[in-house]
XYZ file of C-alpha atoms in Angstrom:
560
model
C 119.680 27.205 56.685
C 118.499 23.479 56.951
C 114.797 23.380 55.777
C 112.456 20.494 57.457
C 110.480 18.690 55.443
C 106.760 18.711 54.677
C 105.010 16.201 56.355
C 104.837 12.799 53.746
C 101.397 12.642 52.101
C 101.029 9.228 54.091
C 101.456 10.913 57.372
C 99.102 14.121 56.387
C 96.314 10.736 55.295
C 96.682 9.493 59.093
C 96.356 13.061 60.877
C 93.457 13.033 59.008
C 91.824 10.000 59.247
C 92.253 10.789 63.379
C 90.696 14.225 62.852
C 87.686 12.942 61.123
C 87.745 9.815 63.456
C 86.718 12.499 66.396
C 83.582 13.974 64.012
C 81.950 10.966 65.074
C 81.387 11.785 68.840
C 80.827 14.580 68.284
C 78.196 14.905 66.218
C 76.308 12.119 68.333
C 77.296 14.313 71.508
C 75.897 17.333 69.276
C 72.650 16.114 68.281
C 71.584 14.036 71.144
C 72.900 15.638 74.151
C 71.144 18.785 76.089
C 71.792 22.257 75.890
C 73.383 23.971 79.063
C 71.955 27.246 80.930
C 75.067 29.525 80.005
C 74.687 27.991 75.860
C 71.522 29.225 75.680
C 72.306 32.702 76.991
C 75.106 32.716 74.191
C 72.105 32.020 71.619
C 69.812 34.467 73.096
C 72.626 37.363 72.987
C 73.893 36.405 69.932
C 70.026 36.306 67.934
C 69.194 40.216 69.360
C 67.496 41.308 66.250
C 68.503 45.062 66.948
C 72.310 46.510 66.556
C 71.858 48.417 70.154
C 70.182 45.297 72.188
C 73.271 43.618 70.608
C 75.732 45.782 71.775
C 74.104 46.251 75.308
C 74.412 42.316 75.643
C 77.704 42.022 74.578
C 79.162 44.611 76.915
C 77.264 42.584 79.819
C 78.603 39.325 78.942
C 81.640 38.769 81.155
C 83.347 37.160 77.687
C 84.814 38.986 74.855
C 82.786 39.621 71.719
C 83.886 36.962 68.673
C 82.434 34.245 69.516
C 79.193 35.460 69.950
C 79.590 37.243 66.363
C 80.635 33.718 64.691
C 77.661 32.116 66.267
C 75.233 34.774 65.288
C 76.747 33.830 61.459
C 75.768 30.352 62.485
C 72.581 31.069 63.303
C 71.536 32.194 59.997
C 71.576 28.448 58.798
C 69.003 27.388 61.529
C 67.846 27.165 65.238
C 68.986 23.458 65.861
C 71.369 21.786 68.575
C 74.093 21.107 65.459
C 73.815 25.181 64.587
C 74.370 26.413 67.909
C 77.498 23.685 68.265
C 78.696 24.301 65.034
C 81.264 27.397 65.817
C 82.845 25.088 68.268
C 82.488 21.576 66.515
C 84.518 23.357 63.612
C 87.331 24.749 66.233
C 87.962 21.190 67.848
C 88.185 19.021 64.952
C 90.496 21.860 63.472
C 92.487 21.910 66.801
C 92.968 18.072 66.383
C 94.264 18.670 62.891
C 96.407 21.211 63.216
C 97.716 19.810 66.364
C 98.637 16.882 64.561
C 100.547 19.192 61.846
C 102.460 21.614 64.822
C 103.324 17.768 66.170
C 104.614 16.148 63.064
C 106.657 19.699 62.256
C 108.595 18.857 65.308
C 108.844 15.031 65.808
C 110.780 12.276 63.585
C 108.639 9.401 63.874
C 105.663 9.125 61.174
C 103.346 7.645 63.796
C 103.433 10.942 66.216
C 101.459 13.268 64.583
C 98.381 11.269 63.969
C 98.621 9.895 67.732
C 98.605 13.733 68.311
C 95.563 14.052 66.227
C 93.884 11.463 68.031
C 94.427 12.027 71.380
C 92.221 15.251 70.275
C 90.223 13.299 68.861
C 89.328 10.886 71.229
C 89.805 12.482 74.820
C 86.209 12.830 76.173
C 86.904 16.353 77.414
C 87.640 17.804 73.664
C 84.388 16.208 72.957
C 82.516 17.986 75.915
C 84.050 20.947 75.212
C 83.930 21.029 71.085
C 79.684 20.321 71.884
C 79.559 23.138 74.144
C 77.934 26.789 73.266
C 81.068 28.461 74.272
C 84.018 30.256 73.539
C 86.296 27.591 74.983
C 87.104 25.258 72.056
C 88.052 28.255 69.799
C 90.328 29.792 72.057
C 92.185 26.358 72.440
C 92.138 26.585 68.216
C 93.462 30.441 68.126
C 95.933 29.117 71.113
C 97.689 26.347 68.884
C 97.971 28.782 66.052
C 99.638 31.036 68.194
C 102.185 27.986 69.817
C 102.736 26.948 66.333
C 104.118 30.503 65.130
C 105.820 30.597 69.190
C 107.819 27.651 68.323
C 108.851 28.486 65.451
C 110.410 31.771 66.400
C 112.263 30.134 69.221
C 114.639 29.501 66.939
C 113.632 31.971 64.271
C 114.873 31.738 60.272
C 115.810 34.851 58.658
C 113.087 33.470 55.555
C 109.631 33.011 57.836
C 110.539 35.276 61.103
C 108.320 37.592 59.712
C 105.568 35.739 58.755
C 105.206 33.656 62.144
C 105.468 37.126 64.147
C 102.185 38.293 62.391
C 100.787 34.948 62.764
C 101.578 34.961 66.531
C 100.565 38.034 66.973
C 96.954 37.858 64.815
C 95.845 34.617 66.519
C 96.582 36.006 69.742
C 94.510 39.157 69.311
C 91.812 36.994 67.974
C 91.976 34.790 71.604
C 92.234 38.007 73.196
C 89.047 38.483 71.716
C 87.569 34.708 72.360
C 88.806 34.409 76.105
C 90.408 36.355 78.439
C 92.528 33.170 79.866
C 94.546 33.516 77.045
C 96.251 36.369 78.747
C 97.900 32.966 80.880
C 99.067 31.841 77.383
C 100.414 35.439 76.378
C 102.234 35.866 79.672
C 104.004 32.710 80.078
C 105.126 32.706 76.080
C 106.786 36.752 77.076
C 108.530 34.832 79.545
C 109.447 32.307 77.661
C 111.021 34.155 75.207
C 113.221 36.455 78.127
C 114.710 32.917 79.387
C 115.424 31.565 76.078
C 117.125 34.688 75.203
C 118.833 35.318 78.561
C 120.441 31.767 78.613
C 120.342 30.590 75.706
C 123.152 32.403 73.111
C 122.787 30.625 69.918
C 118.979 31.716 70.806
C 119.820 35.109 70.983
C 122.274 35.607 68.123
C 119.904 34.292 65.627
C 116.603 36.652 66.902
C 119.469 39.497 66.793
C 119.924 38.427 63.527
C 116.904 38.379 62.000
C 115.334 41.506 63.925
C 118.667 43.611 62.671
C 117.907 42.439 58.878
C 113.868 43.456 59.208
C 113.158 44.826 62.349
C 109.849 46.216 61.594
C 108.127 43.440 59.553
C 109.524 41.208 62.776
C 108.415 43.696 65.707
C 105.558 45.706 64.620
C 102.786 43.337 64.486
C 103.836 43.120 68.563
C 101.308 46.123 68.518
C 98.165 43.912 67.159
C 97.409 42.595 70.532
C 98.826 45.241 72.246
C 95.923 47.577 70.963
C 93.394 45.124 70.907
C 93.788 44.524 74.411
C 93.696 47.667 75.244
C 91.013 48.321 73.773
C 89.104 45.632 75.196
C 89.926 46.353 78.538
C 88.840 50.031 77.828
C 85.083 48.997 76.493
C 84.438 45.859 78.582
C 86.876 43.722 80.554
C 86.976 46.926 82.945
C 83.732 46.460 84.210
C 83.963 42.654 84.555
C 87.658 41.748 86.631
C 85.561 40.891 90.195
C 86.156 36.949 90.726
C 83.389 34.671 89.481
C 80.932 34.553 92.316
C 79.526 30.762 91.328
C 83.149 29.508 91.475
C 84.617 30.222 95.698
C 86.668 27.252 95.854
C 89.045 28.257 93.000
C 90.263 31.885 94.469
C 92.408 31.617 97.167
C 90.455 34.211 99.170
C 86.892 32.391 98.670
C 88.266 28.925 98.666
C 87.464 26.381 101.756
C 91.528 24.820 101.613
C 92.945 26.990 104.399
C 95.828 28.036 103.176
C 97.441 28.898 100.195
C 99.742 25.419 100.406
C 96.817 23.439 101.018
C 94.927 25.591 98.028
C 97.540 24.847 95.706
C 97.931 21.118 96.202
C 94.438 20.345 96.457
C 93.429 22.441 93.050
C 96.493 20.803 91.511
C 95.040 17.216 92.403
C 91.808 18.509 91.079
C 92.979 19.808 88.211
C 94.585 16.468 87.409
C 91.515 14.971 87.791
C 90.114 16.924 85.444
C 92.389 15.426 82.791
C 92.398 11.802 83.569
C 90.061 9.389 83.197
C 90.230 7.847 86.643
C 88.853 9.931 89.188
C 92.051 10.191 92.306
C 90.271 12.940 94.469
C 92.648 11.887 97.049
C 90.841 13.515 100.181
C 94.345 14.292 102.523
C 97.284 16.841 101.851
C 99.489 13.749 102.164
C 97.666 12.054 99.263
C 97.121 15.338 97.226
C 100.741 16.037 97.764
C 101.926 12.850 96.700
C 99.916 13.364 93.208
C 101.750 16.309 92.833
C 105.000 14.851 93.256
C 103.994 12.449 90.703
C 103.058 15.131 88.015
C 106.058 17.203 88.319
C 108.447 13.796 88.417
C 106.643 12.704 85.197
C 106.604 16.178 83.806
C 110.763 16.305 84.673
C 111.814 12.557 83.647
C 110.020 13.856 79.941
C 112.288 16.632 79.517
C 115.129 14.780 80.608
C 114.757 12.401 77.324
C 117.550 13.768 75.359
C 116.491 15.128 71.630
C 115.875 12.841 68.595
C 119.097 12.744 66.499
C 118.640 15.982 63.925
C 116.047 17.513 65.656
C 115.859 20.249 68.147
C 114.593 19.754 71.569
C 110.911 20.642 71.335
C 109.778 18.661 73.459
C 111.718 20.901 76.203
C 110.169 24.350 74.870
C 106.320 22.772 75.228
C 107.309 21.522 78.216
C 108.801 24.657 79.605
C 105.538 26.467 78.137
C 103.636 23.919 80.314
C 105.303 24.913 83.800
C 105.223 28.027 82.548
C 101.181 28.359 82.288
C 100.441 26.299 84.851
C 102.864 28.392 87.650
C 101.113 31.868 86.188
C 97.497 30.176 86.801
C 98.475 29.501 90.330
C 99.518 32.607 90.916
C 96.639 33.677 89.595
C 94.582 31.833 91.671
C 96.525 32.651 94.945
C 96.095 36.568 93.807
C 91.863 36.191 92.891
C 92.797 36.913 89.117
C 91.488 33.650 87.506
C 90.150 30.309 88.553
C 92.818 27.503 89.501
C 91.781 24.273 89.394
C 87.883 24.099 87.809
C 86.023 23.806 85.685
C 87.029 22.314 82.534
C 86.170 24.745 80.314
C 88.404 27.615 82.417
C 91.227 25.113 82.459
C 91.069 23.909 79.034
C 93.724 26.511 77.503
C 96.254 24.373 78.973
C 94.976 20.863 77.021
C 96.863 21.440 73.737
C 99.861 22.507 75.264
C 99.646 19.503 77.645
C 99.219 17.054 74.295
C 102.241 18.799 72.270
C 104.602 18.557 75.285
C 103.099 14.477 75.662
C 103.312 13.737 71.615
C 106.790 15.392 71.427
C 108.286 13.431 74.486
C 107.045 10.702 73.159
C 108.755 11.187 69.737
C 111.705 11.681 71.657
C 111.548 8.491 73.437
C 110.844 6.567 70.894
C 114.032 7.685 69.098
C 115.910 5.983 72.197
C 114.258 2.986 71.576
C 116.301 0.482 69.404
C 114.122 -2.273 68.757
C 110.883 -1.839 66.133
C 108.731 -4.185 68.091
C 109.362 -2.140 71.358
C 108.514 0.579 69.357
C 105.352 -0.490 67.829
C 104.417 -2.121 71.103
C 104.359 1.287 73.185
C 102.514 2.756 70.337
C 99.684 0.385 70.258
C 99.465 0.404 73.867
C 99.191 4.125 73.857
C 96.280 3.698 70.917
C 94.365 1.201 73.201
C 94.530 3.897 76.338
C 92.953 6.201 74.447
C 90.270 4.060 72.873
C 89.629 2.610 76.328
C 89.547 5.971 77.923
C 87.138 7.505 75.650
C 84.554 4.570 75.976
C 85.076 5.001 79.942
C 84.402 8.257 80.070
C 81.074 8.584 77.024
C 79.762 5.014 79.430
C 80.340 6.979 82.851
C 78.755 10.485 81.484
C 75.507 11.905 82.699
C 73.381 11.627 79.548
C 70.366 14.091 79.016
C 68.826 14.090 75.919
C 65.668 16.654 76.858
C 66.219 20.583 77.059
C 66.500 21.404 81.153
C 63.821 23.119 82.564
C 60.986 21.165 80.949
C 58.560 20.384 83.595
C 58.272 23.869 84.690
C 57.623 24.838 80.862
C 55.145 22.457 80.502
C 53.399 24.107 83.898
C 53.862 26.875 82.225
C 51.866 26.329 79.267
C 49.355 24.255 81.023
C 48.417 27.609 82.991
C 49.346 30.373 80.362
C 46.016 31.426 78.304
C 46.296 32.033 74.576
C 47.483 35.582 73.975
C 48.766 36.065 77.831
C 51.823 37.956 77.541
C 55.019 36.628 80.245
C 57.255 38.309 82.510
C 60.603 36.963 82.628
C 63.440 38.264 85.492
C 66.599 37.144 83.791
C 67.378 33.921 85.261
C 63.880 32.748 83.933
C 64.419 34.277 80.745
C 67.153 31.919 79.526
C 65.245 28.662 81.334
C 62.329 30.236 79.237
C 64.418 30.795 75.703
C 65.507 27.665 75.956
C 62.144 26.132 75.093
C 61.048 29.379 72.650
C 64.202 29.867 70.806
C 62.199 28.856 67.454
C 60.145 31.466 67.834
C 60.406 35.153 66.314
C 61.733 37.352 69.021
C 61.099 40.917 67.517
C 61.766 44.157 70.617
C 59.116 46.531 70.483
C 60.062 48.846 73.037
C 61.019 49.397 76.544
C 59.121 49.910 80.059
C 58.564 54.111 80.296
C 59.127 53.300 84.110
C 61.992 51.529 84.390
C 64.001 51.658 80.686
C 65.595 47.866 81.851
C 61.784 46.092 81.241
C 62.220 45.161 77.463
C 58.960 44.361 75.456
C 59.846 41.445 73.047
C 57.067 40.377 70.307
C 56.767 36.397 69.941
C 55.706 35.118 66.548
C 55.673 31.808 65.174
C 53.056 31.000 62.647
C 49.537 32.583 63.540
C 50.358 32.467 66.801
C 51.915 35.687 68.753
C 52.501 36.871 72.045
C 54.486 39.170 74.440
C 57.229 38.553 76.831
C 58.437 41.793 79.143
C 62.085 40.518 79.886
C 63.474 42.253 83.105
C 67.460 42.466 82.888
C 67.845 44.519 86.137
C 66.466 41.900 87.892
C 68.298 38.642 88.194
C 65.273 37.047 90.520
C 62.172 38.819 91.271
C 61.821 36.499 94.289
C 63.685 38.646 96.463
C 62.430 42.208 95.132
C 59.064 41.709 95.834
C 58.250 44.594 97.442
C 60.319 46.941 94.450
C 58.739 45.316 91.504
C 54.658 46.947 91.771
C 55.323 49.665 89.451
C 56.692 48.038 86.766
C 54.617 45.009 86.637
C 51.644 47.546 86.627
C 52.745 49.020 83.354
C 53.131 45.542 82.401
C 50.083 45.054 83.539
C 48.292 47.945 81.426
C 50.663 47.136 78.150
C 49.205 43.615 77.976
C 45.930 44.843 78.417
C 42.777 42.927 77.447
C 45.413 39.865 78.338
C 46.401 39.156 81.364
C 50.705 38.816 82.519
C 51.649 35.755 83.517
C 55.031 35.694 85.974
C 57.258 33.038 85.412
C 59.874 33.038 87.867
C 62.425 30.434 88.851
C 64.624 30.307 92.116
C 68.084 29.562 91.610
C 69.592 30.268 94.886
C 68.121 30.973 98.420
C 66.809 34.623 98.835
C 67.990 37.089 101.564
C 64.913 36.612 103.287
C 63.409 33.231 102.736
C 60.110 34.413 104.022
C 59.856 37.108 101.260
C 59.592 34.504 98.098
C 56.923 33.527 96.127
C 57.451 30.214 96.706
C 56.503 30.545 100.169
C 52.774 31.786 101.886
C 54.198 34.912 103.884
C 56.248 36.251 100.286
C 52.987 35.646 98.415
C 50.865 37.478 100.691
C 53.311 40.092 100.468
C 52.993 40.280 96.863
C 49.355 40.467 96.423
C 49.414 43.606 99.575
C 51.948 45.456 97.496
C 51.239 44.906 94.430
C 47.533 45.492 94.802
C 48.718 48.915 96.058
C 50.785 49.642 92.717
C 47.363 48.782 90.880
C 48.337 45.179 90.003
C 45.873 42.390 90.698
C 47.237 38.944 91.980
C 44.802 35.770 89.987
C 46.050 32.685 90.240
C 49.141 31.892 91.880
C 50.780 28.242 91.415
C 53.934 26.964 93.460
C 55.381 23.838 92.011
C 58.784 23.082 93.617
C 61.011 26.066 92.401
C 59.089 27.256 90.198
C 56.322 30.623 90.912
C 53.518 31.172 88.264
C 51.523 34.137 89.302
C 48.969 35.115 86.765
C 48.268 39.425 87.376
C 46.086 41.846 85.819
C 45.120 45.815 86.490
C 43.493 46.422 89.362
C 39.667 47.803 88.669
C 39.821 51.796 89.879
C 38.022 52.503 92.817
C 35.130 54.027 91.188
C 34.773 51.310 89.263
C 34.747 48.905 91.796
C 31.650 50.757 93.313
């Protein structure tokens, strides 16, 4: 059997010298660029200084567990920006180098695989998403390593069968237990796999083959993410398959489109958008359907290029993995399963295979193309594309360099005496975290009325204090009238100090009238909670924000 070559040492220089050429971005994105809400709720989850907290965190995080283990690693090296991003820095400048390599395995011309590389690289959203506090950049990682091993058991050799089945298998348990999308991945390579061996023969003799000569060193490590993903749907995906409430217009059933034809072509045309660097968002069906003529004419004229000259047709297999994806994610879409369409980050599993499918038709093209000048000509346009594209979209991006929720932590501590202790409902919490992440966060304990008030002891130099973090409640704005008993024995715990509430809106209660940002919710408040023994001090209102500064009530005999 005909053995490809290692890539030439000169080729392996260039795949790196794009890899390292997209460190650059990064680490300016890294270090200079905010943290988002849902990044700091990985940090907070992932620092729990107790095993059980941990677990109890975990289990409530609608994403699977690794991630947040690798970034609790991290954190042992530091509470900075770079820390935090440094699980998923790692994942995309490895996912532009080995990109580069799964490219150059398949293509002929030495100028592919580094193009590969860069495109990684360079492309803004990599960037975005390799600076991001999320999961996202090592599933797309764990994803290539699977499509490497998927390709090459397309056409499997009797010598590595083996080795790429475990490999397949391992990385995809692994993204099983990164990101649930990568179930999209999972079931369009099983289909894959049926077509290639239902109509393709030379396919099927050779798996035949080399599943008759070691069938169980070829087929058993099918049951690695078999029984990891059972297993994860028995201790946590279970309890988390409801549609994401914050994104309506990518489920068919929440969505504004009216239709699943006019859901489809308008979350098509956004997801293009989401991949380009000029914006389309054609507005009319007419216009969104004419972008999706375009995409599937493009995607059709690439797999039309006939194969390079002693190589097989690669670029047909990515490309058939690409319809394949994006066909299960509408479905999945139409049926509520996953978001179609937005946001990046949920999309992004089908970036890599988008590149491979682009670098390999464009290996085979180039093969077609006689003359070395046209050759180098197409190339450097390609290069300047993606230079210009990444300056368009780092000049056009929203840049924030301070942590969000400033002002209102600055209120905060303008109105918070030394020693106060703070109530948090979880919204606040992370908005809160964000700005005390530095400090010690040591639980001491839990609320004898209600076991979901956790008592967390702050520390950071000589200077201490105690935060009562509320994870039953997501905003105490509209539970008023439920919270008196437990902010009384938070009341009593903090005792010589008074609590201080800190409580953020995020979206508009049930009952406007019943907030604290408004008169009628705070007079409500100090009538009920006065009754639960709670006194209402100070109360400040600035914008969204609620600071309400309480203490116990004096007994009645006391009071006379």
């Amino acid at each position: 059997m005909k053995r490809y070559p290692r890539l030439p040492v000169t080729t392996s220089f260039l795949v790196i010298v794009a890899t390292l050429a997209g460190s650059l971005p990064r680490l300016y994105f890294a270090t200079m660029q905010y943290i988002e809400y849902d990044g700091w709720w990985h940090v907070f989850v992932a620092g729990q200084d107790t095993v059980a907290n941990l677990i109890w965190e975990l289990r409530s995080q609608a994403h699977p567990p690794l991630f947040f283990l690798l970034l609790r690693t991290a954190l042992l090296f530091g509470h900075s920006r770079l820390v935090f991003r440094s699980v998923s820095l790692l994942a995309g400048l490895a996912t532009a180098y080995l990109l580069g390599r799964v490219a150059g395995r398949w293509s002929r011309h030495w100028a592919v695989p580094a193009l590969t590389a860069l495109t990684v690289s360079l492309s803004w959203n990599a960037v975005v998403i390799s600076c991001e506090v999320r999961s996202y950049m090592l599933m797309a990682l764990l994803l290539v390593v699977a499509m490497r091993s998927l390709l090459e058991l397309v056409s499997p050799r009797h010598a590595t069968a083996a080795r790429h089945s475990l490999a397949l298998c391992v990385a995809s348990a692994l993204a099983l237990l990164t990101q649930y999308a990568i179930v999209i991945f999972l079931l369009a390579a099983g289909v894959l796999f049926a077509s290639l061996m239902a109509f393709r023969p030379f396919a099927r003799r050779r798996a035949l083959v080399v599943v008759r000569r070691r069938p169980l060193a070829v087929l058993a490590p099918v049951a690695i993410p078999l029984t990891t993903a059972v297993a994860l749907f028995l201790t946590h995906l279970r309890w988390h398959t409801e549609p994401m409430n914050h994104l309506p217009e990518f489920y068919l059933s929440t969505s504004t489109a009216g239709g699943p034809l006019e859901f489809v072509l308008r979350n098509t045309t956004w997801l293009v958008d989401l991949f380009t660097p000029i914006r389309l968002k054609p507005s009319t069906m007419s216009g969104q359907l004419l972008v999706v003529l375009a995409l599937l004419v493009i995607s059709g004229l690439a797999m039309l290029i006939l194969r390079p000259p002693g190589r097989p047709a690669m670029h047909r297999v990515s490309g058939s993995l690409l319809i394949l994806l994006l066909s299960i994610a509408v479905a999945m879409g139409l049926g509520d399963l996953y978001p179609y369409g937005g946001t990046l980050r949920h999309q992004f599993y089908l970036f890599p295979v988008a590149v491979l499918f682009a670098a390999l038709s464009l290996d085979a093209g180039l093969a077609r193309l006689g003359s070395r000048l046209l050759r180098a000509s197409v190339l450097i346009v390609i290069v300047v594309a993606l230079g210009a594209g990444h300056l368009v979209s780092a000049r056009s991006f929203v840049w924030y360099r301070s942590e969000l929720f400033g002002r209102e932590i600055a209120k905060l501590n303008e109105l918070k005496t030394p020693g106060s202790a703070v109530y948090l409902d979880q919204y606040s919490l992370i908005a809160f975290y964000g700005w005390f992440h530095d400090w010690a966060w040591r639980y001491d304990g839990v609320c004898p009325t209600n076991r979901s008030i956790l008592r967390y002891k702050l520390s950071k130099g000589d200077r201490t204090f105690v935060v009562f973090r509320d994870r039953a409640r997501w905003s105490i704005h509209d539970q008023i009238e439920r919270a008196g008993a437990d902010l009384r024995w938070c009341t009593r715990d903090a005792t010589p100090h008074p609590v201080v509430v800190f409580a953020l809106k995020q979206f508009p209660e049930r009952d406007p009238h019943a907030s604290l940002l408004s008169e009628e919710g705070q007079a409500q408040a100090r009538k009920l909670w006065g009754l639960a023994g709670v006194r209402v001090g100070r109360l400040v209102v600035d914008g969204r924000l609620a600071i309400v500064e309480l203490s116990v009530a004096p007994e009645p005999d006391a009071a006379r």
